[in-house]
Each structure stands twice: as C-alpha cells, then as structure tokens.
mmCIF file of C-alpha atoms and ligand atoms in Angstrom:
data_model
loop_
_atom_site.group_PDB
_atom_site.id
_atom_site.type_symbol
_atom_site.label_atom_id
_atom_site.label_comp_id
_atom_site.label_asym_id
_atom_site.label_seq_id
_atom_site.Cartn_x
_atom_site.Cartn_y
_atom_site.Cartn_z
ATOM 1 C CA MET A 59 0.368 0.424 -0.158
ATOM 2 C CA THR A 60 1.390 3.917 -1.305
ATOM 3 C CA SER A 61 1.565 6.444 1.373
ATOM 4 C CA SER A 62 -1.489 7.830 -0.673
ATOM 5 C CA GLU A 63 -3.326 5.192 -0.465
ATOM 6 C CA ARG A 64 -2.710 4.427 3.644
ATOM 7 C CA SER A 65 -3.404 8.688 3.804
ATOM 8 C CA ASN A 66 -7.183 8.029 2.225
ATOM 9 C CA GLY A 67 -8.161 5.732 3.852
ATOM 10 C CA THR A 68 -7.449 7.265 7.449
ATOM 11 C CA VAL A 69 -9.803 10.117 5.216
ATOM 12 C CA ASP A 70 -12.451 7.885 4.444
ATOM 13 C CA VAL A 71 -13.048 6.201 8.239
ATOM 14 C CA PHE A 72 -13.475 10.342 9.381
ATOM 15 C CA GLU A 73 -15.628 11.756 6.219
ATOM 16 C CA GLN A 74 -18.513 8.347 7.393
ATOM 17 C CA ALA A 75 -17.230 9.303 11.038
ATOM 18 C CA ALA A 76 -17.666 13.253 10.524
ATOM 19 C CA THR A 77 -21.019 13.748 11.501
ATOM 20 C CA SER A 78 -21.457 11.783 15.153
ATOM 21 C CA TYR A 79 -17.443 12.808 15.884
ATOM 22 C CA ASP A 80 -17.132 14.538 18.856
ATOM 23 C CA ARG A 81 -20.959 14.410 18.974
ATOM 24 C CA THR A 82 -21.760 11.396 21.305
ATOM 25 C CA GLY A 83 -21.998 13.092 24.328
ATOM 26 C CA VAL A 84 -18.288 12.837 25.855
ATOM 27 C CA SER A 85 -16.072 14.864 26.822
ATOM 28 C CA PHE A 86 -13.096 13.851 24.464
ATOM 29 C CA PHE A 87 -11.914 15.607 22.749
ATOM 30 C CA GLY A 88 -13.144 19.400 23.373
ATOM 31 C CA PRO A 89 -10.765 18.872 25.983
ATOM 32 C CA PHE A 90 -7.687 18.496 24.397
ATOM 33 C CA GLY A 91 -8.288 21.069 21.714
ATOM 34 C CA ALA A 92 -9.381 24.137 24.544
ATOM 35 C CA GLU A 93 -6.408 22.182 26.344
ATOM 36 C CA LEU A 94 -4.288 22.740 22.372
ATOM 37 C CA VAL A 95 -5.210 25.830 22.035
ATOM 38 C CA ARG A 96 -4.515 27.210 25.826
ATOM 39 C CA ARG A 97 -1.169 26.109 25.301
ATOM 40 C CA ALA A 98 -0.386 27.676 22.012
ATOM 41 C CA GLY A 99 -0.438 31.457 23.725
ATOM 42 C CA ILE A 100 -2.567 32.327 20.397
ATOM 43 C CA ARG A 101 -2.895 36.172 20.970
ATOM 44 C CA PRO A 102 -5.238 38.690 20.586
ATOM 45 C CA GLY A 103 -5.328 39.382 16.470
ATOM 46 C CA ALA A 104 -3.230 36.482 15.291
ATOM 47 C CA ARG A 105 -3.126 34.617 12.166
ATOM 48 C CA VAL A 106 -3.242 30.834 13.168
ATOM 49 C CA LEU A 107 -3.884 27.258 10.788
ATOM 50 C CA ASP A 108 -5.252 24.441 12.871
ATOM 51 C CA VAL A 109 -4.661 21.139 10.496
ATOM 52 C CA GLY A 110 -6.622 18.186 10.204
ATOM 53 C CA CYS A 111 -9.631 20.487 11.961
ATOM 54 C CA GLY A 112 -12.635 17.864 11.604
ATOM 55 C CA ARG A 113 -15.500 19.569 14.106
ATOM 56 C CA GLY A 114 -13.535 22.245 14.886
ATOM 57 C CA ALA A 115 -12.652 20.602 19.105
ATOM 58 C CA VAL A 116 -8.970 22.940 18.120
ATOM 59 C CA LEU A 117 -10.581 24.769 15.984
ATOM 60 C CA PHE A 118 -13.000 26.893 17.906
ATOM 61 C CA PRO A 119 -11.790 27.955 21.047
ATOM 62 C CA ALA A 120 -8.403 29.151 18.463
ATOM 63 C CA ALA A 121 -10.840 30.882 17.125
ATOM 64 C CA GLU A 122 -12.059 32.358 20.832
ATOM 65 C CA ALA A 123 -8.434 33.304 21.525
ATOM 66 C CA THR A 124 -7.293 35.740 18.082
ATOM 67 C CA GLY A 125 -10.873 37.340 18.722
ATOM 68 C CA PRO A 126 -11.853 38.745 15.793
ATOM 69 C CA THR A 127 -9.320 41.150 15.063
ATOM 70 C CA GLY A 128 -7.556 37.765 14.147
ATOM 71 C CA ARG A 129 -8.017 35.299 12.212
ATOM 72 C CA VAL A 130 -7.607 31.262 11.914
ATOM 73 C CA THR A 131 -8.112 28.494 9.031
ATOM 74 C CA GLY A 132 -9.021 25.124 9.548
ATOM 75 C CA THR A 133 -8.095 22.426 6.904
ATOM 76 C CA ASP A 134 -9.407 19.124 6.851
ATOM 77 C CA LEU A 135 -9.278 16.303 3.386
ATOM 78 C CA ALA A 136 -12.975 14.990 4.461
ATOM 79 C CA PRO A 137 -15.251 16.656 2.762
ATOM 80 C CA ALA A 138 -17.996 16.303 5.548
ATOM 81 C CA MET A 139 -15.407 18.010 7.623
ATOM 82 C CA VAL A 140 -15.092 20.998 5.777
ATOM 83 C CA ALA A 141 -19.131 21.399 5.759
ATOM 84 C CA LEU A 142 -20.160 20.450 8.947
ATOM 85 C CA THR A 143 -17.795 22.595 10.590
ATOM 86 C CA ALA A 144 -18.241 25.268 8.717
ATOM 87 C CA GLU A 145 -22.222 26.153 9.210
ATOM 88 C CA ASP A 146 -21.264 25.338 12.815
ATOM 89 C CA ALA A 147 -18.634 28.028 11.953
ATOM 90 C CA THR A 148 -21.241 30.610 10.317
ATOM 91 C CA ARG A 149 -24.503 29.933 12.394
ATOM 92 C CA ALA A 150 -22.029 31.251 15.447
ATOM 93 C CA GLY A 151 -21.007 34.011 13.435
ATOM 94 C CA LEU A 152 -17.424 33.399 12.954
ATOM 95 C CA THR A 153 -15.973 35.632 9.777
ATOM 96 C CA HIS A 154 -12.882 35.499 11.210
ATOM 97 C CA VAL A 155 -13.147 31.792 10.692
ATOM 98 C CA ASP A 156 -11.773 30.172 6.903
ATOM 99 C CA ILE A 157 -12.080 26.712 6.617
ATOM 100 C CA ARG A 158 -11.154 24.367 2.930
ATOM 101 C CA MET A 159 -10.369 21.281 1.869
ATOM 102 C CA GLY A 160 -6.323 20.889 2.513
ATOM 103 C CA ASP A 161 -3.687 18.253 2.882
ATOM 104 C CA ALA A 162 -1.983 18.941 6.624
ATOM 105 C CA GLN A 163 0.746 16.538 5.546
ATOM 106 C CA GLN A 164 0.870 19.716 2.798
ATOM 107 C CA PRO A 165 -0.180 22.282 3.496
ATOM 108 C CA ASP A 166 -0.629 25.010 0.530
ATOM 109 C CA PHE A 167 0.236 28.313 1.868
ATOM 110 C CA PRO A 168 2.652 30.385 0.808
ATOM 111 C CA ALA A 169 5.356 30.878 3.429
ATOM 112 C CA GLY A 170 5.344 33.092 6.675
ATOM 113 C CA SER A 171 1.799 33.119 6.681
ATOM 114 C CA PHE A 172 0.910 32.532 10.045
ATOM 115 C CA ASP A 173 2.008 32.887 13.634
ATOM 116 C CA VAL A 174 0.376 29.289 14.729
ATOM 117 C CA VAL A 175 0.027 26.263 12.847
ATOM 118 C CA LEU A 176 -1.981 24.258 15.268
ATOM 119 C CA ALA A 177 -2.490 20.095 14.473
ATOM 120 C CA GLY A 178 -5.114 17.922 17.031
ATOM 121 C CA LEU A 179 -4.262 14.520 17.149
ATOM 122 C CA VAL A 180 -3.356 14.536 13.415
ATOM 123 C CA VAL A 181 0.541 14.047 12.729
ATOM 124 C CA PHE A 182 0.653 10.785 13.558
ATOM 125 C CA LEU A 183 -2.460 9.868 10.874
ATOM 126 C CA LEU A 184 -0.594 11.331 8.237
ATOM 127 C CA PRO A 185 2.110 9.450 5.654
ATOM 128 C CA GLU A 186 4.946 11.544 6.797
ATOM 129 C CA PRO A 187 4.110 13.540 10.136
ATOM 130 C CA GLU A 188 8.615 15.240 10.221
ATOM 131 C CA GLN A 189 7.842 16.447 6.310
ATOM 132 C CA ALA A 190 4.366 17.968 7.587
ATOM 133 C CA LEU A 191 6.122 19.488 10.556
ATOM 134 C CA ARG A 192 9.698 20.561 8.590
ATOM 135 C CA ALA A 193 6.342 22.426 6.603
ATOM 136 C CA TYR A 194 4.768 23.965 9.319
ATOM 137 C CA ALA A 195 7.998 25.523 10.138
ATOM 138 C CA ARG A 196 8.009 27.141 7.090
ATOM 139 C CA LEU A 197 4.666 28.537 7.386
ATOM 140 C CA LEU A 198 5.897 30.894 10.154
ATOM 141 C CA ARG A 199 6.538 34.643 10.909
ATOM 142 C CA PRO A 200 9.050 35.544 12.213
ATOM 143 C CA ALA A 201 8.514 34.696 16.432
ATOM 144 C CA GLY A 202 5.944 32.727 15.411
ATOM 145 C CA ARG A 203 5.360 28.523 17.178
ATOM 146 C CA VAL A 204 3.717 25.180 16.139
ATOM 147 C CA ALA A 205 1.372 23.387 18.926
ATOM 148 C CA ILE A 206 0.678 19.648 18.555
ATOM 149 C CA SER A 207 -0.778 17.019 20.587
ATOM 150 C CA THR A 208 -0.616 13.286 19.815
ATOM 151 C CA PHE A 209 -1.879 10.118 22.836
ATOM 152 C CA GLY A 210 0.657 9.529 25.462
ATOM 153 C CA ALA A 211 -0.502 6.812 27.444
ATOM 154 C CA MET A 212 -3.653 4.928 27.065
ATOM 155 C CA ASP A 213 -6.408 2.853 29.899
ATOM 156 C CA PRO A 214 -4.983 0.136 30.229
ATOM 157 C CA ALA A 215 -9.330 -1.324 30.111
ATOM 158 C CA PHE A 216 -9.549 1.028 27.001
ATOM 159 C CA VAL A 217 -5.843 -0.800 25.298
ATOM 160 C CA ALA A 218 -7.814 -4.523 26.287
ATOM 161 C CA ALA A 219 -10.874 -3.935 24.642
ATOM 162 C CA MET A 220 -9.922 -2.528 21.447
ATOM 163 C CA ASP A 221 -7.050 -6.318 22.176
ATOM 164 C CA ALA A 222 -11.048 -7.660 22.684
ATOM 165 C CA LEU A 223 -12.680 -6.157 19.233
ATOM 166 C CA ALA A 224 -9.166 -7.312 17.288
ATOM 167 C CA ARG A 225 -9.635 -10.438 17.448
ATOM 168 C CA HIS A 226 -12.730 -10.531 15.130
ATOM 169 C CA LEU A 227 -10.750 -9.122 12.470
ATOM 170 C CA PRO A 228 -10.815 -11.744 10.229
ATOM 171 C CA ALA A 229 -7.582 -13.450 9.851
ATOM 172 C CA ASP A 230 -6.347 -11.488 6.342
ATOM 173 C CA GLN A 231 -6.950 -8.395 7.745
ATOM 174 C CA PRO A 232 -3.133 -7.324 9.335
ATOM 175 C CA ARG A 233 -3.135 -6.610 12.709
ATOM 176 C CA PRO A 234 -2.859 -3.480 14.582
ATOM 177 C CA ALA A 235 1.189 -3.260 15.027
ATOM 178 C CA PRO A 236 3.681 -1.749 17.169
ATOM 179 C CA THR A 237 5.373 1.388 14.340
ATOM 180 C CA ASP A 238 7.917 2.908 15.500
ATOM 181 C CA ASP A 239 6.168 6.722 16.361
ATOM 182 C CA PRO A 240 8.269 8.695 16.120
ATOM 183 C CA PHE A 241 6.370 10.939 18.466
ATOM 184 C CA ALA A 242 5.752 8.170 21.438
ATOM 185 C CA ASP A 243 7.781 9.934 23.873
ATOM 186 C CA ASP A 244 8.789 13.107 24.893
ATOM 187 C CA GLN A 245 12.984 12.455 23.623
ATOM 188 C CA THR A 246 11.205 10.674 20.524
ATOM 189 C CA VAL A 247 9.176 13.774 19.875
ATOM 190 C CA THR A 248 11.536 16.479 21.117
ATOM 191 C CA ALA A 249 14.504 14.542 17.929
ATOM 192 C CA THR A 250 10.942 14.392 15.373
ATOM 193 C CA MET A 251 10.824 18.161 16.246
ATOM 194 C CA ALA A 252 14.881 18.714 15.414
ATOM 195 C CA ALA A 253 14.976 16.148 12.197
ATOM 196 C CA ALA A 254 12.179 18.156 11.104
ATOM 197 C CA GLY A 255 14.096 22.076 12.263
ATOM 198 C CA LEU A 256 11.994 22.580 14.687
ATOM 199 C CA THR A 257 13.307 23.357 18.679
ATOM 200 C CA VAL A 258 10.604 22.272 21.596
ATOM 201 C CA THR A 259 10.130 24.837 24.111
ATOM 202 C CA ALA A 260 7.315 23.489 26.279
ATOM 203 C CA ILE A 261 5.529 19.671 26.304
ATOM 204 C CA SER A 262 3.492 19.445 28.794
ATOM 205 C CA GLN A 263 0.707 15.400 29.738
ATOM 206 C CA HIS A 264 -3.054 16.269 30.397
ATOM 207 C CA ARG A 265 -4.964 14.434 31.743
ATOM 208 C CA VAL A 266 -9.226 13.458 30.365
ATOM 209 C CA GLU A 267 -11.640 11.375 32.066
ATOM 210 C CA SER A 268 -14.363 10.779 29.184
ATOM 211 C CA ARG A 269 -17.452 9.173 30.861
ATOM 212 C CA PHE A 270 -20.075 6.367 28.958
ATOM 213 C CA ARG A 271 -23.301 5.151 29.861
ATOM 214 C CA ASP A 272 -22.869 0.825 28.979
ATOM 215 C CA VAL A 273 -20.666 -0.715 27.095
ATOM 216 C CA ASP A 274 -22.943 0.438 23.244
ATOM 217 C CA HIS A 275 -22.460 3.907 24.108
ATOM 218 C CA TRP A 276 -18.869 3.319 23.953
ATOM 219 C CA MET A 277 -18.917 1.649 21.072
ATOM 220 C CA GLU A 278 -20.978 4.035 19.486
ATOM 221 C CA TRP A 279 -18.325 6.304 20.665
ATOM 222 C CA MET A 280 -16.058 3.953 18.282
ATOM 223 C CA TRP A 281 -17.330 4.426 15.408
ATOM 224 C CA SER A 282 -17.293 8.177 15.395
ATOM 225 C CA HIS A 283 -13.430 8.828 15.516
ATOM 226 C CA GLY A 284 -10.568 6.707 14.148
ATOM 227 C CA ALA A 285 -11.188 3.483 15.993
ATOM 228 C CA ARG A 286 -14.198 2.939 13.191
ATOM 229 C CA ALA A 287 -10.361 2.484 11.561
ATOM 230 C CA LEU A 288 -11.096 -1.399 12.477
ATOM 231 C CA LEU A 289 -14.774 -1.863 13.791
ATOM 232 C CA ARG A 290 -15.563 -1.003 9.933
ATOM 233 C CA HIS A 291 -12.809 -4.715 8.755
ATOM 234 C CA ILE A 292 -14.870 -6.158 12.365
ATOM 235 C CA PRO A 293 -17.898 -9.007 9.649
ATOM 236 C CA ALA A 294 -21.010 -7.779 10.856
ATOM 237 C CA GLU A 295 -21.891 -10.918 11.970
ATOM 238 C CA LEU A 296 -19.686 -10.836 14.580
ATOM 239 C CA LEU A 297 -20.104 -7.323 15.939
ATOM 240 C CA ASP A 298 -21.756 -8.700 18.937
ATOM 241 C CA ALA A 299 -19.759 -11.648 19.799
ATOM 242 C CA ALA A 300 -16.700 -8.445 19.913
ATOM 243 C CA THR A 301 -19.303 -5.990 21.172
ATOM 244 C CA THR A 302 -19.380 -8.557 24.022
ATOM 245 C CA ASP A 303 -15.308 -9.389 24.355
ATOM 246 C CA ALA A 304 -15.238 -6.230 24.674
ATOM 247 C CA ALA A 305 -16.988 -5.182 28.178
ATOM 248 C CA ARG A 306 -15.316 -8.017 29.458
ATOM 249 C CA ALA A 307 -12.449 -6.078 28.830
ATOM 250 C CA LEU A 308 -13.935 -2.989 30.349
ATOM 251 C CA ALA A 309 -15.221 -4.548 33.376
ATOM 252 C CA PRO A 310 -11.780 -2.934 35.149
ATOM 253 C CA ALA A 311 -13.314 0.719 33.726
ATOM 254 C CA ARG A 312 -16.136 0.097 36.139
ATOM 255 C CA LEU A 313 -18.134 2.893 37.848
ATOM 256 C CA PRO A 314 -19.716 2.015 41.114
ATOM 257 C CA GLY A 315 -22.875 3.563 40.251
ATOM 258 C CA GLY A 316 -23.340 2.192 36.999
ATOM 259 C CA GLY A 317 -21.647 3.475 33.120
ATOM 260 C CA LEU A 318 -17.528 3.502 31.361
ATOM 261 C CA ALA A 319 -15.057 5.932 32.703
ATOM 262 C CA LEU A 320 -11.594 5.563 31.355
ATOM 263 C CA ILE A 321 -8.303 7.913 31.607
ATOM 264 C CA THR A 322 -5.985 9.403 28.155
ATOM 265 C CA THR A 323 -3.723 10.983 28.103
ATOM 266 C CA ILE A 324 -2.512 13.482 25.685
ATOM 267 C CA ARG A 325 0.892 15.312 24.773
ATOM 268 C CA VAL A 326 1.391 18.867 24.371
ATOM 269 C CA THR A 327 4.218 19.873 22.379
ATOM 270 C CA VAL A 328 5.290 23.637 21.875
ATOM 271 C CA ALA A 329 8.306 24.173 19.286
ATOM 272 C CA VAL A 330 10.089 26.912 17.420
ATOM 273 C CA PRO A 331 11.942 27.015 13.963
ATOM 274 C CA SER A 332 15.552 26.316 15.624
ATOM 275 C CA PRO A 333 17.224 28.978 14.398
ATOM 276 C CA ALA A 334 19.633 26.804 11.230
ATOM 277 C CA ALA A 335 16.159 25.716 9.990
ATOM 278 C CA ALA A 336 15.157 29.740 10.816
ATOM 279 C CA CYS A 337 17.776 31.481 9.106
ATOM 280 C CA PRO A 338 18.632 28.216 6.363
ATOM 281 C CA ASN A 339 21.802 31.215 4.013
ATOM 282 C CA ASP A 340 22.712 33.332 7.194
ATOM 283 C CA PRO A 341 27.248 32.343 8.251
ATOM 284 C CA SER A 342 27.117 33.414 11.398
HETATM 285 C C1 SAM B 642 -8.502 12.634 15.365
HETATM 286 S S1 SAM B 642 -8.826 13.835 14.498
HETATM 287 C C2 SAM B 642 -8.304 15.427 14.652
HETATM 288 C C3 SAM B 642 -9.916 16.956 14.283
HETATM 289 C C4 SAM B 642 -9.684 18.083 15.437
HETATM 290 N N1 SAM B 642 -8.112 17.623 15.556
HETATM 291 C C5 SAM B 642 -9.484 17.409 17.219
HETATM 292 O O1 SAM B 642 -8.295 18.025 17.997
HETATM 293 O O2 SAM B 642 -10.356 16.565 17.243
HETATM 294 C C6 SAM B 642 -7.813 13.889 12.917
HETATM 295 C C7 SAM B 642 -9.175 14.740 11.822
HETATM 296 O O3 SAM B 642 -7.448 15.178 10.590
HETATM 297 C C8 SAM B 642 -8.476 14.996 9.677
HETATM 298 N N2 SAM B 642 -7.055 14.172 8.016
HETATM 299 C C9 SAM B 642 -5.772 13.023 8.242
HETATM 300 N N3 SAM B 642 -4.861 13.334 7.309
HETATM 301 C C10 SAM B 642 -5.674 14.397 7.350
HETATM 302 C C11 SAM B 642 -4.446 15.023 6.335
HETATM 303 N N4 SAM B 642 -4.656 14.445 4.918
HETATM 304 N N5 SAM B 642 -4.643 15.777 5.757
HETATM 305 C C12 SAM B 642 -6.220 16.857 6.324
HETATM 306 N N6 SAM B 642 -6.816 16.077 7.186
HETATM 307 C C13 SAM B 642 -6.429 15.537 7.874
HETATM 308 C C14 SAM B 642 -9.132 13.455 9.622
HETATM 309 O O4 SAM B 642 -10.304 13.946 7.613
HETATM 310 C C15 SAM B 642 -9.977 13.942 11.100
HETATM 311 O O5 SAM B 642 -10.720 15.544 10.986
#
C-alpha cells in the first residue's frame, strides 16, 4: 500500500465518522483541543492555521483566542468535516474563521503566513509526519510557533478492549502492529521536531476522564472517530460477540453507580523554528 493510499483510507474513516465525530456526549476531543490552544499561547489578532481541523475542537477555542481581529484557517481532507464545521462556524457568526479542504501533509500556503500552526491529534495519522512538521515551520512568521497534540498513555482497560475487538478481525486483515512511533515519548517527540527543524520549547501532558453510560455508548463513541478504522473490518455477524468481549475487557473501567470511565493522556508539544532552520543562509 502506498503512503497516499494509506492517507486516503484514513481520511475515508473520518469522512464516514464526521456527522457523529465529537457529538456522542463524551468529553474527549473538546478538553484536549482547548488545552492545545491554551498551551499554544495564541494572542488576540494572531493568524492561526489548524491542520486536520475535524469538527473544530481546536479551531473554535483558537478563534476565541485570536478574537475577531485575528484569523483562523482550518483545513481537513474529509469533505464532510469541512462542510459541517464550516456550517457550525457560520451559525456561530465567526467571520474571522475560514474552513477549507487542505492536506495536513503538504499545507498549501505561502511561507510566513501564520503566527501559530496547530495540529490536534493528527500528525501521527500522516504518511510522513517529519516532512509535514518541516512544512509547518516554513509557514511561520517571525516569532511564530507550532503546537501539536499526540496521544500519551491510554487507559489499560481501553487497550484491552481494543485487543478484544481486534481478535474478531478476519484472518487476512492486518492487525494493528506496534510501529516506531515518532511521538512515543518526550525524547522521541523532541527528536522528531529537531529533525524537522523545530526546537521544542514546552512539552506537557494532560489527562481527561471520559464517561460512558454503558458499553453500547462506548461502541457508539468508537464508531465516531479513528477507532472506526478497526471496527469497520469486523464482519457484521461478529460485532455482537466482539462487543461482548470488549465489555468484559472494560470491566476495570466500570463505575460503582453504573457506567464506565476511561482516562486518556495527551502530550502537547510547542516548538519554534531552530536557528539554523530559520536562517539557512546565515553564515554566522
Ligand atoms: C483525530 S481527528 C482530529 C480532529 C481535530 N483536530 C480534533 O482535535 O478533534 C483527525 C482529523 O484529521 C483529518 N485528517 C487526516 N489526515 C489528513 C490529512 N492528510 N490532511 C488533512 N486532514 C487530515 C481527519 O479527516 C480528521 O478530521
């Protein structure tokens, strides 16, 4: 499979998820997006690009941070994400927000266009994240910065439930395999940023507790985001059994009064262009 086929497959998953993405009554993308924007230190009047904007978990807090004197451009490759988020922005009367189709791998803007480039939970989905980060660095104005979020530790019950679901994949379906994750920990993220010509100025981790009424609500949420990539390959006749197995794996997440609670951690990394990358022709 080529990297562009892989990318198309990823976008296809989000295209199908767009109507329910971040709309299942679960606290997850919202608090993570708000934290990324808080850490990015966006000032009123700033020009901001949000790549892979989805349904706006990062974009709307960014629009609040810039205020109407600034401008926020959101891009996504899933047409339904773009259309629905643009409708939400219009309904909210945000005239300083612009949402359009665009590839987070190769953002198509002139160099020096933005004060801040944001990428919320998207860089690890790209075929070549290091090149993408290098492109974001080129888009920055002087004193600009890139701020990304990536996943940290997942709740062990969530990992066990994903494994339980994966056991129901057809034999010929490739299992999610451990890869060399360029965002696995603070050191790896720092090295990936450095390779892209960026110097990390801050890394922080943030935990969010997500609550679910029951396992059916959890499955509804799973279909609404990237986990759909796994679920859609489970044969329809095996979905009930897969859900039962996932429910068993989620037992440690059960709350005494009913429902489930899972803890997810994200890592927020803020970086600025490295001096050598910022002035490639500077002989000093
Ligand atoms: C996990 S969601 C994150 C959305 C949003 N940033 C948030 O924090 O909720 C990933 C988003 O990236 C988009 N995406 C994936 N690959 C992309 C690419 N190559 N270019 C642009 N968007 C992409 C998906 O369509 C999806 O909307």
